[in-house]
Amino acid sequence: AHPPRRRRQPEGLRRSPLAQRQGDATISEAVLPDGSRVWVAWQVVDLSQLKVSHDPHTLAVNQSYPQELQPRDRSRKSYAEQIGRLVATFNPQVLTWSATISDGAPIVGPDGVVESGNGRTMALSRIYAANGPKADEYREVVREWARELAIPVPRVAQPVLVRVRQTDVDRAE
């Protein structure tokens, strides 16, 4: 059963007008680069539950990550610089609401594999490893968005706002 196509603005949601409740979940659509759409459910999970393509600190390939989902060469110097820039200019609001999969909260499969947002997730790993004001600021933004989306925040050390893909897709595509 696919989520309903009808959109309405749920009560109380100010900044996320396209989200809707379906059972216990808050769902919305996310737009893929080809313009197609997938349904996602908003959740807060611990960072340790997410499987990223590379080690966030060394950029060594994560052998347990399905490599067909990461076609880019993430060992390049430019990628290390990109993650460094994301950390240096970190704005926690950038890791929240977005209509596209290329921005906002990471998109993950039901198995916790990061399908879109590996760089964002690795930057967040570095933010949490530093355990400074940026980490505290992100935790507060996660709590704020969880209230906004009416989703629970588990008691975890490193909460991450994610969009869990609900629509069946060919992940490698």
N, C-alpha and C. Protein backbone atom coordinates (compact mmCIF):
# COMPACT_ATOMS: atom_id res chain seq x y z
N ALA A 1 0.85 -1.18 0.00
CA ALA A 1 0.00 0.00 0.00
C ALA A 1 0.88 1.23 0.00
N HIS A 2 0.70 2.06 -1.00
CA HIS A 2 1.48 3.29 -1.10
C HIS A 2 0.76 4.41 -0.36
N PRO A 3 1.52 5.36 0.17
CA PRO A 3 0.89 6.49 0.86
C PRO A 3 -0.04 7.26 -0.07
N PRO A 4 -0.97 7.96 0.49
CA PRO A 4 -1.93 8.70 -0.34
C PRO A 4 -1.23 9.82 -1.10
N ARG A 5 -1.75 10.16 -2.26
CA ARG A 5 -1.19 11.23 -3.08
C ARG A 5 -1.73 12.60 -2.66
N ARG A 6 -2.87 12.63 -2.00
CA ARG A 6 -3.46 13.89 -1.59
C ARG A 6 -2.59 14.57 -0.54
N ARG A 7 -2.36 15.85 -0.71
CA ARG A 7 -1.56 16.60 0.26
C ARG A 7 -2.45 17.55 1.03
N ARG A 8 -2.16 17.66 2.29
CA ARG A 8 -2.85 18.64 3.12
C ARG A 8 -1.85 19.13 4.15
N GLN A 9 -2.10 20.27 4.69
CA GLN A 9 -1.20 20.80 5.71
C GLN A 9 -1.65 20.30 7.07
N PRO A 10 -0.81 19.46 7.71
CA PRO A 10 -1.19 18.97 9.03
C PRO A 10 -1.25 20.10 10.05
N GLU A 11 -2.09 19.94 11.04
CA GLU A 11 -2.20 20.94 12.09
C GLU A 11 -0.87 21.10 12.80
N GLY A 12 -0.51 22.34 13.08
CA GLY A 12 0.67 22.61 13.88
C GLY A 12 1.96 22.69 13.10
N LEU A 13 2.01 22.17 11.89
CA LEU A 13 3.25 22.20 11.13
C LEU A 13 3.36 23.53 10.40
N ARG A 14 4.37 24.29 10.76
CA ARG A 14 4.54 25.61 10.17
C ARG A 14 5.50 25.57 8.99
N ARG A 15 6.65 24.94 9.16
CA ARG A 15 7.69 25.02 8.16
C ARG A 15 7.70 23.83 7.21
N SER A 16 6.92 22.84 7.46
CA SER A 16 6.93 21.64 6.65
C SER A 16 5.53 21.33 6.12
N PRO A 17 5.00 22.20 5.29
CA PRO A 17 3.60 22.08 4.88
C PRO A 17 3.28 20.86 4.04
N LEU A 18 4.27 20.18 3.50
CA LEU A 18 3.97 19.03 2.67
C LEU A 18 4.05 17.71 3.42
N ALA A 19 4.32 17.77 4.70
CA ALA A 19 4.36 16.55 5.53
C ALA A 19 2.94 16.20 5.93
N GLN A 20 2.71 14.92 6.09
CA GLN A 20 1.40 14.46 6.54
C GLN A 20 1.56 13.23 7.41
N ARG A 21 0.61 13.03 8.25
CA ARG A 21 0.62 11.85 9.13
C ARG A 21 0.00 10.68 8.39
N GLN A 22 0.62 9.54 8.56
CA GLN A 22 0.04 8.29 8.07
C GLN A 22 0.30 7.27 9.17
N GLY A 23 -0.73 6.93 9.90
CA GLY A 23 -0.56 6.07 11.07
C GLY A 23 0.32 6.76 12.09
N ASP A 24 1.36 6.09 12.51
CA ASP A 24 2.29 6.68 13.49
C ASP A 24 3.42 7.46 12.84
N ALA A 25 3.47 7.48 11.52
CA ALA A 25 4.59 8.10 10.81
C ALA A 25 4.23 9.47 10.26
N THR A 26 5.24 10.30 10.12
CA THR A 26 5.11 11.56 9.39
C THR A 26 5.85 11.36 8.08
N ILE A 27 5.13 11.53 6.98
CA ILE A 27 5.71 11.26 5.67
C ILE A 27 5.68 12.50 4.79
N SER A 28 6.52 12.49 3.79
CA SER A 28 6.52 13.52 2.76
C SER A 28 7.13 12.92 1.51
N GLU A 29 7.16 13.70 0.45
CA GLU A 29 7.79 13.25 -0.77
C GLU A 29 9.16 13.90 -0.89
N ALA A 30 10.07 13.21 -1.56
CA ALA A 30 11.38 13.75 -1.87
C ALA A 30 11.59 13.58 -3.37
N VAL A 31 12.16 14.60 -3.99
CA VAL A 31 12.33 14.61 -5.44
C VAL A 31 13.73 14.11 -5.80
N LEU A 32 13.78 13.14 -6.72
CA LEU A 32 15.04 12.59 -7.22
C LEU A 32 15.57 13.47 -8.35
N PRO A 33 16.85 13.32 -8.70
CA PRO A 33 17.42 14.16 -9.77
C PRO A 33 16.67 14.08 -11.10
N ASP A 34 16.04 12.94 -11.40
CA ASP A 34 15.30 12.82 -12.66
C ASP A 34 13.88 13.39 -12.58
N GLY A 35 13.53 13.95 -11.43
CA GLY A 35 12.21 14.53 -11.26
C GLY A 35 11.18 13.59 -10.67
N SER A 36 11.49 12.31 -10.61
CA SER A 36 10.55 11.37 -9.99
C SER A 36 10.55 11.60 -8.47
N ARG A 37 9.59 11.02 -7.82
CA ARG A 37 9.41 11.26 -6.38
C ARG A 37 9.35 9.96 -5.61
N VAL A 38 9.83 10.00 -4.39
CA VAL A 38 9.72 8.86 -3.48
C VAL A 38 9.11 9.35 -2.17
N TRP A 39 8.38 8.47 -1.52
CA TRP A 39 7.84 8.77 -0.20
C TRP A 39 8.92 8.47 0.84
N VAL A 40 9.01 9.33 1.84
CA VAL A 40 9.96 9.15 2.93
C VAL A 40 9.24 9.35 4.26
N ALA A 41 9.70 8.64 5.27
CA ALA A 41 9.17 8.81 6.62
C ALA A 41 10.26 9.47 7.45
N TRP A 42 9.89 10.49 8.18
CA TRP A 42 10.84 11.23 9.01
C TRP A 42 11.07 10.49 10.31
N GLN A 43 12.34 10.35 10.69
CA GLN A 43 12.70 9.69 11.95
C GLN A 43 13.94 10.34 12.52
N VAL A 44 14.13 10.12 13.81
CA VAL A 44 15.39 10.47 14.47
C VAL A 44 16.02 9.16 14.91
N VAL A 45 17.26 8.95 14.50
CA VAL A 45 18.00 7.74 14.84
C VAL A 45 19.36 8.14 15.39
N ASP A 46 20.05 7.18 16.00
CA ASP A 46 21.41 7.44 16.44
C ASP A 46 22.35 7.31 15.25
N LEU A 47 23.34 8.16 15.20
CA LEU A 47 24.32 8.16 14.12
C LEU A 47 24.93 6.77 13.92
N SER A 48 25.12 6.04 14.99
CA SER A 48 25.73 4.71 14.90
C SER A 48 24.89 3.72 14.10
N GLN A 49 23.60 4.01 13.90
CA GLN A 49 22.72 3.13 13.13
C GLN A 49 22.84 3.33 11.63
N LEU A 50 23.53 4.39 11.22
CA LEU A 50 23.62 4.70 9.80
C LEU A 50 24.88 4.09 9.19
N LYS A 51 24.72 3.55 7.99
CA LYS A 51 25.84 2.94 7.27
C LYS A 51 26.25 3.87 6.15
N VAL A 52 27.44 4.48 6.28
CA VAL A 52 27.94 5.40 5.26
C VAL A 52 28.96 4.69 4.38
N SER A 53 29.21 5.28 3.22
CA SER A 53 30.06 4.65 2.21
C SER A 53 31.54 4.60 2.61
N HIS A 54 31.99 5.57 3.41
CA HIS A 54 33.40 5.67 3.76
C HIS A 54 33.55 6.06 5.22
N ASP A 55 34.71 5.76 5.77
CA ASP A 55 35.02 6.21 7.11
C ASP A 55 35.03 7.74 7.10
N PRO A 56 34.31 8.38 8.00
CA PRO A 56 34.20 9.84 7.95
C PRO A 56 35.51 10.58 8.24
N HIS A 57 36.46 9.91 8.85
CA HIS A 57 37.71 10.59 9.23
C HIS A 57 38.86 10.27 8.27
N THR A 58 38.93 9.03 7.80
CA THR A 58 40.04 8.63 6.92
C THR A 58 39.62 8.53 5.45
N LEU A 59 38.32 8.49 5.20
CA LEU A 59 37.72 8.29 3.89
C LEU A 59 38.06 6.92 3.30
N ALA A 60 38.47 5.97 4.15
CA ALA A 60 38.65 4.60 3.70
C ALA A 60 37.29 4.01 3.36
N VAL A 61 37.24 3.20 2.33
CA VAL A 61 35.99 2.58 1.89
C VAL A 61 35.43 1.70 3.00
N ASN A 62 34.14 1.85 3.27
CA ASN A 62 33.45 0.99 4.23
C ASN A 62 33.04 -0.27 3.48
N GLN A 63 33.69 -1.38 3.79
CA GLN A 63 33.45 -2.63 3.07
C GLN A 63 32.04 -3.18 3.28
N SER A 64 31.37 -2.77 4.35
CA SER A 64 30.01 -3.26 4.59
C SER A 64 28.95 -2.42 3.88
N TYR A 65 29.36 -1.36 3.22
CA TYR A 65 28.44 -0.51 2.48
C TYR A 65 28.32 -1.04 1.05
N PRO A 66 27.11 -1.14 0.50
CA PRO A 66 26.95 -1.61 -0.88
C PRO A 66 27.58 -0.61 -1.86
N GLN A 67 28.75 -0.92 -2.37
CA GLN A 67 29.52 0.04 -3.18
C GLN A 67 28.83 0.45 -4.48
N GLU A 68 27.88 -0.35 -4.96
CA GLU A 68 27.17 0.06 -6.17
C GLU A 68 26.31 1.31 -5.92
N LEU A 69 26.10 1.65 -4.65
CA LEU A 69 25.33 2.85 -4.32
C LEU A 69 26.19 4.10 -4.26
N GLN A 70 27.51 3.93 -4.34
CA GLN A 70 28.41 5.07 -4.27
C GLN A 70 29.30 5.08 -5.50
N PRO A 71 28.79 5.60 -6.62
CA PRO A 71 29.55 5.57 -7.86
C PRO A 71 30.72 6.56 -7.89
N ARG A 72 30.71 7.54 -7.00
CA ARG A 72 31.77 8.54 -7.01
C ARG A 72 33.02 8.04 -6.31
N ASP A 73 34.16 8.57 -6.73
CA ASP A 73 35.43 8.26 -6.06
C ASP A 73 35.54 9.18 -4.85
N ARG A 74 35.23 8.65 -3.69
CA ARG A 74 35.21 9.44 -2.47
C ARG A 74 36.58 9.53 -1.80
N SER A 75 37.60 8.96 -2.40
CA SER A 75 38.94 9.03 -1.80
C SER A 75 39.70 10.24 -2.31
N ARG A 76 39.14 10.95 -3.26
CA ARG A 76 39.82 12.11 -3.84
C ARG A 76 39.99 13.23 -2.83
N LYS A 77 41.02 14.00 -3.04
CA LYS A 77 41.32 15.14 -2.17
C LYS A 77 40.15 16.13 -2.15
N SER A 78 39.50 16.32 -3.30
CA SER A 78 38.40 17.28 -3.38
C SER A 78 37.24 16.88 -2.45
N TYR A 79 37.04 15.57 -2.28
CA TYR A 79 35.96 15.12 -1.40
C TYR A 79 36.31 15.42 0.05
N ALA A 80 37.57 15.20 0.41
CA ALA A 80 38.02 15.53 1.77
C ALA A 80 37.84 17.03 2.03
N GLU A 81 38.14 17.83 1.01
CA GLU A 81 37.96 19.28 1.16
C GLU A 81 36.48 19.64 1.28
N GLN A 82 35.62 18.94 0.52
CA GLN A 82 34.19 19.21 0.58
C GLN A 82 33.66 18.93 1.99
N ILE A 83 34.03 17.81 2.56
CA ILE A 83 33.57 17.47 3.92
C ILE A 83 34.13 18.49 4.91
N GLY A 84 35.39 18.89 4.73
CA GLY A 84 35.98 19.91 5.59
C GLY A 84 35.21 21.22 5.52
N ARG A 85 34.78 21.62 4.31
CA ARG A 85 33.98 22.84 4.16
C ARG A 85 32.63 22.71 4.84
N LEU A 86 32.00 21.52 4.69
CA LEU A 86 30.71 21.30 5.35
C LEU A 86 30.84 21.45 6.86
N VAL A 87 31.93 20.95 7.41
CA VAL A 87 32.16 21.06 8.86
C VAL A 87 32.44 22.51 9.24
N ALA A 88 33.32 23.18 8.48
CA ALA A 88 33.72 24.55 8.81
C ALA A 88 32.54 25.53 8.72
N THR A 89 31.66 25.31 7.76
CA THR A 89 30.53 26.23 7.56
C THR A 89 29.22 25.62 8.04
N PHE A 90 29.31 24.69 8.97
CA PHE A 90 28.16 23.92 9.41
C PHE A 90 26.99 24.80 9.84
N ASN A 91 25.84 24.51 9.23
CA ASN A 91 24.57 25.14 9.60
C ASN A 91 23.59 23.99 9.80
N PRO A 92 23.17 23.71 11.03
CA PRO A 92 22.31 22.55 11.27
C PRO A 92 21.00 22.58 10.51
N GLN A 93 20.50 23.76 10.16
CA GLN A 93 19.24 23.83 9.41
C GLN A 93 19.38 23.23 8.02
N VAL A 94 20.61 23.17 7.50
CA VAL A 94 20.84 22.60 6.17
C VAL A 94 20.59 21.09 6.18
N LEU A 95 20.62 20.48 7.35
CA LEU A 95 20.39 19.04 7.47
C LEU A 95 18.97 18.74 7.95
N THR A 96 18.02 19.56 7.54
CA THR A 96 16.63 19.34 7.94
C THR A 96 15.76 19.23 6.69
N TRP A 97 14.77 20.09 6.56
CA TRP A 97 13.78 20.00 5.50
C TRP A 97 14.38 20.33 4.14
N SER A 98 14.05 19.53 3.15
CA SER A 98 14.33 19.82 1.75
C SER A 98 13.37 19.00 0.91
N ALA A 99 13.00 19.54 -0.22
CA ALA A 99 12.13 18.79 -1.13
C ALA A 99 12.93 17.81 -1.98
N THR A 100 14.25 18.00 -2.06
CA THR A 100 15.08 17.15 -2.90
C THR A 100 15.89 16.18 -2.06
N ILE A 101 16.39 15.11 -2.71
CA ILE A 101 17.23 14.15 -1.98
C ILE A 101 18.66 14.65 -1.87
N SER A 102 19.04 15.60 -2.71
CA SER A 102 20.43 16.07 -2.72
C SER A 102 20.73 17.07 -1.60
N ASP A 103 19.73 17.50 -0.89
CA ASP A 103 19.89 18.45 0.21
C ASP A 103 19.07 17.97 1.40
N GLY A 104 19.30 18.60 2.54
CA GLY A 104 18.49 18.32 3.72
C GLY A 104 18.93 17.09 4.47
N ALA A 105 18.01 16.56 5.24
CA ALA A 105 18.28 15.36 6.04
C ALA A 105 18.64 14.21 5.10
N PRO A 106 19.60 13.38 5.49
CA PRO A 106 19.97 12.25 4.63
C PRO A 106 18.78 11.34 4.35
N ILE A 107 18.83 10.71 3.17
CA ILE A 107 17.85 9.68 2.80
C ILE A 107 18.50 8.34 3.08
N VAL A 108 17.81 7.50 3.84
CA VAL A 108 18.35 6.18 4.16
C VAL A 108 17.34 5.11 3.77
N GLY A 109 17.86 3.92 3.49
CA GLY A 109 16.99 2.79 3.24
C GLY A 109 16.49 2.24 4.56
N PRO A 110 15.53 1.35 4.52
CA PRO A 110 15.02 0.74 5.76
C PRO A 110 16.10 0.01 6.55
N ASP A 111 17.21 -0.34 5.89
CA ASP A 111 18.32 -1.03 6.54
C ASP A 111 19.37 -0.08 7.12
N GLY A 112 19.14 1.23 7.06
CA GLY A 112 20.07 2.21 7.61
C GLY A 112 21.18 2.62 6.67
N VAL A 113 21.19 2.08 5.45
CA VAL A 113 22.21 2.46 4.46
C VAL A 113 21.88 3.86 3.95
N VAL A 114 22.85 4.77 4.02
CA VAL A 114 22.66 6.13 3.53
C VAL A 114 22.68 6.09 2.01
N GLU A 115 21.53 6.39 1.42
CA GLU A 115 21.39 6.33 -0.03
C GLU A 115 21.68 7.69 -0.67
N SER A 116 21.43 8.75 0.04
CA SER A 116 21.74 10.09 -0.42
C SER A 116 22.10 10.92 0.80
N GLY A 117 23.29 11.49 0.77
CA GLY A 117 23.73 12.29 1.91
C GLY A 117 24.92 11.70 2.64
N ASN A 118 25.72 10.88 1.96
CA ASN A 118 26.90 10.33 2.62
C ASN A 118 27.84 11.44 3.09
N GLY A 119 28.09 12.43 2.24
CA GLY A 119 28.97 13.54 2.63
C GLY A 119 28.41 14.31 3.81
N ARG A 120 27.11 14.59 3.78
CA ARG A 120 26.47 15.30 4.89
C ARG A 120 26.57 14.48 6.18
N THR A 121 26.37 13.17 6.07
CA THR A 121 26.43 12.30 7.25
C THR A 121 27.86 12.21 7.78
N MET A 122 28.84 12.14 6.89
CA MET A 122 30.24 12.08 7.34
C MET A 122 30.65 13.39 8.00
N ALA A 123 30.18 14.52 7.47
CA ALA A 123 30.46 15.80 8.11
C ALA A 123 29.84 15.83 9.50
N LEU A 124 28.63 15.33 9.63
CA LEU A 124 27.97 15.28 10.93
C LEU A 124 28.75 14.37 11.90
N SER A 125 29.31 13.29 11.39
CA SER A 125 30.15 12.42 12.24
C SER A 125 31.31 13.20 12.81
N ARG A 126 31.92 14.03 11.99
CA ARG A 126 33.04 14.85 12.46
C ARG A 126 32.58 15.90 13.48
N ILE A 127 31.42 16.47 13.24
CA ILE A 127 30.85 17.45 14.18
C ILE A 127 30.64 16.79 15.54
N TYR A 128 30.04 15.61 15.54
CA TYR A 128 29.80 14.90 16.80
C TYR A 128 31.11 14.47 17.45
N ALA A 129 32.10 14.07 16.67
CA ALA A 129 33.39 13.66 17.23
C ALA A 129 34.06 14.82 17.96
N ALA A 130 33.89 16.03 17.44
CA ALA A 130 34.46 17.22 18.08
C ALA A 130 33.72 17.56 19.36
N ASN A 131 32.45 17.18 19.45
CA ASN A 131 31.61 17.36 20.64
C ASN A 131 31.63 18.79 21.18
N GLY A 132 31.54 19.73 20.27
CA GLY A 132 31.55 21.14 20.65
C GLY A 132 30.20 21.79 20.47
N PRO A 133 30.20 23.12 20.37
CA PRO A 133 28.94 23.86 20.23
C PRO A 133 28.13 23.49 18.99
N LYS A 134 28.82 23.12 17.90
CA LYS A 134 28.09 22.75 16.68
C LYS A 134 27.26 21.48 16.92
N ALA A 135 27.81 20.54 17.67
CA ALA A 135 27.07 19.30 17.98
C ALA A 135 25.86 19.63 18.84
N ASP A 136 26.05 20.49 19.83
CA ASP A 136 24.92 20.87 20.70
C ASP A 136 23.85 21.60 19.90
N GLU A 137 24.27 22.47 18.99
CA GLU A 137 23.33 23.22 18.17
C GLU A 137 22.53 22.27 17.28
N TYR A 138 23.20 21.26 16.70
CA TYR A 138 22.49 20.30 15.86
C TYR A 138 21.50 19.49 16.69
N ARG A 139 21.90 19.06 17.89
CA ARG A 139 20.97 18.31 18.76
C ARG A 139 19.70 19.12 19.01
N GLU A 140 19.86 20.41 19.26
CA GLU A 140 18.71 21.27 19.52
C GLU A 140 17.83 21.40 18.27
N VAL A 141 18.43 21.52 17.11
CA VAL A 141 17.67 21.61 15.86
C VAL A 141 16.92 20.31 15.61
N VAL A 142 17.54 19.17 15.91
CA VAL A 142 16.85 17.88 15.76
C VAL A 142 15.63 17.84 16.66
N ARG A 143 15.78 18.27 17.91
CA ARG A 143 14.62 18.28 18.83
C ARG A 143 13.52 19.20 18.31
N GLU A 144 13.92 20.36 17.81
CA GLU A 144 12.96 21.34 17.28
C GLU A 144 12.18 20.74 16.09
N TRP A 145 12.89 20.11 15.16
CA TRP A 145 12.23 19.53 14.00
C TRP A 145 11.40 18.31 14.37
N ALA A 146 11.84 17.56 15.35
CA ALA A 146 11.05 16.41 15.81
C ALA A 146 9.70 16.89 16.36
N ARG A 147 9.73 17.98 17.11
CA ARG A 147 8.46 18.56 17.59
C ARG A 147 7.62 19.02 16.41
N GLU A 148 8.25 19.68 15.47
CA GLU A 148 7.57 20.20 14.28
C GLU A 148 6.91 19.08 13.48
N LEU A 149 7.60 17.95 13.37
CA LEU A 149 7.11 16.83 12.57
C LEU A 149 6.33 15.80 13.38
N ALA A 150 6.22 16.05 14.68
CA ALA A 150 5.49 15.15 15.58
C ALA A 150 6.07 13.74 15.56
N ILE A 151 7.40 13.66 15.66
CA ILE A 151 8.08 12.36 15.70
C ILE A 151 8.88 12.27 17.00
N PRO A 152 9.06 11.05 17.51
CA PRO A 152 9.79 10.90 18.77
C PRO A 152 11.30 11.07 18.59
N VAL A 153 11.95 11.49 19.67
CA VAL A 153 13.41 11.57 19.70
C VAL A 153 13.88 10.55 20.72
N PRO A 154 14.53 9.48 20.24
CA PRO A 154 15.02 8.48 21.20
C PRO A 154 16.16 9.07 22.04
N ARG A 155 16.36 8.49 23.21
CA ARG A 155 17.47 8.93 24.06
C ARG A 155 18.75 8.29 23.54
N VAL A 156 19.43 9.01 22.67
CA VAL A 156 20.66 8.53 22.07
C VAL A 156 21.71 9.64 22.14
N ALA A 157 22.97 9.27 22.06
CA ALA A 157 24.06 10.23 22.18
C ALA A 157 24.18 11.15 20.97
N GLN A 158 23.94 10.59 19.78
CA GLN A 158 24.15 11.36 18.56
C GLN A 158 22.92 11.28 17.65
N PRO A 159 21.87 12.03 18.00
CA PRO A 159 20.64 11.96 17.20
C PRO A 159 20.84 12.58 15.81
N VAL A 160 20.23 11.94 14.82
CA VAL A 160 20.28 12.42 13.45
C VAL A 160 18.87 12.39 12.87
N LEU A 161 18.45 13.50 12.29
CA LEU A 161 17.17 13.56 11.59
C LEU A 161 17.38 12.95 10.21
N VAL A 162 16.61 11.92 9.88
CA VAL A 162 16.74 11.25 8.59
C VAL A 162 15.38 11.11 7.94
N ARG A 163 15.43 10.85 6.64
CA ARG A 163 14.24 10.52 5.87
C ARG A 163 14.42 9.07 5.41
N VAL A 164 13.57 8.19 5.90
CA VAL A 164 13.66 6.78 5.56
C VAL A 164 12.79 6.52 4.34
N ARG A 165 13.44 6.09 3.26
CA ARG A 165 12.72 5.85 2.01
C ARG A 165 11.66 4.77 2.21
N GLN A 166 10.45 5.06 1.74
CA GLN A 166 9.32 4.13 1.83
C GLN A 166 8.98 3.51 0.48
N THR A 167 9.26 4.22 -0.58
CA THR A 167 8.95 3.76 -1.93
C THR A 167 10.00 2.75 -2.37
N ASP A 168 9.54 1.63 -2.96
CA ASP A 168 10.49 0.66 -3.51
C ASP A 168 11.16 1.24 -4.74
N VAL A 169 12.49 1.16 -4.78
CA VAL A 169 13.27 1.66 -5.91
C VAL A 169 14.42 0.71 -6.19
N ASP A 170 15.01 0.85 -7.35
CA ASP A 170 16.27 0.17 -7.65
C ASP A 170 17.36 1.07 -7.07
N ARG A 171 17.91 0.70 -5.92
CA ARG A 171 18.85 1.58 -5.23
C ARG A 171 20.06 1.93 -6.06
N ALA A 172 20.56 1.02 -6.84
CA ALA A 172 21.75 1.30 -7.64
C ALA A 172 21.47 2.35 -8.71
N GLU A 173 20.22 2.42 -9.20
CA GLU A 173 19.87 3.45 -10.18
C GLU A 173 19.78 4.78 -9.51
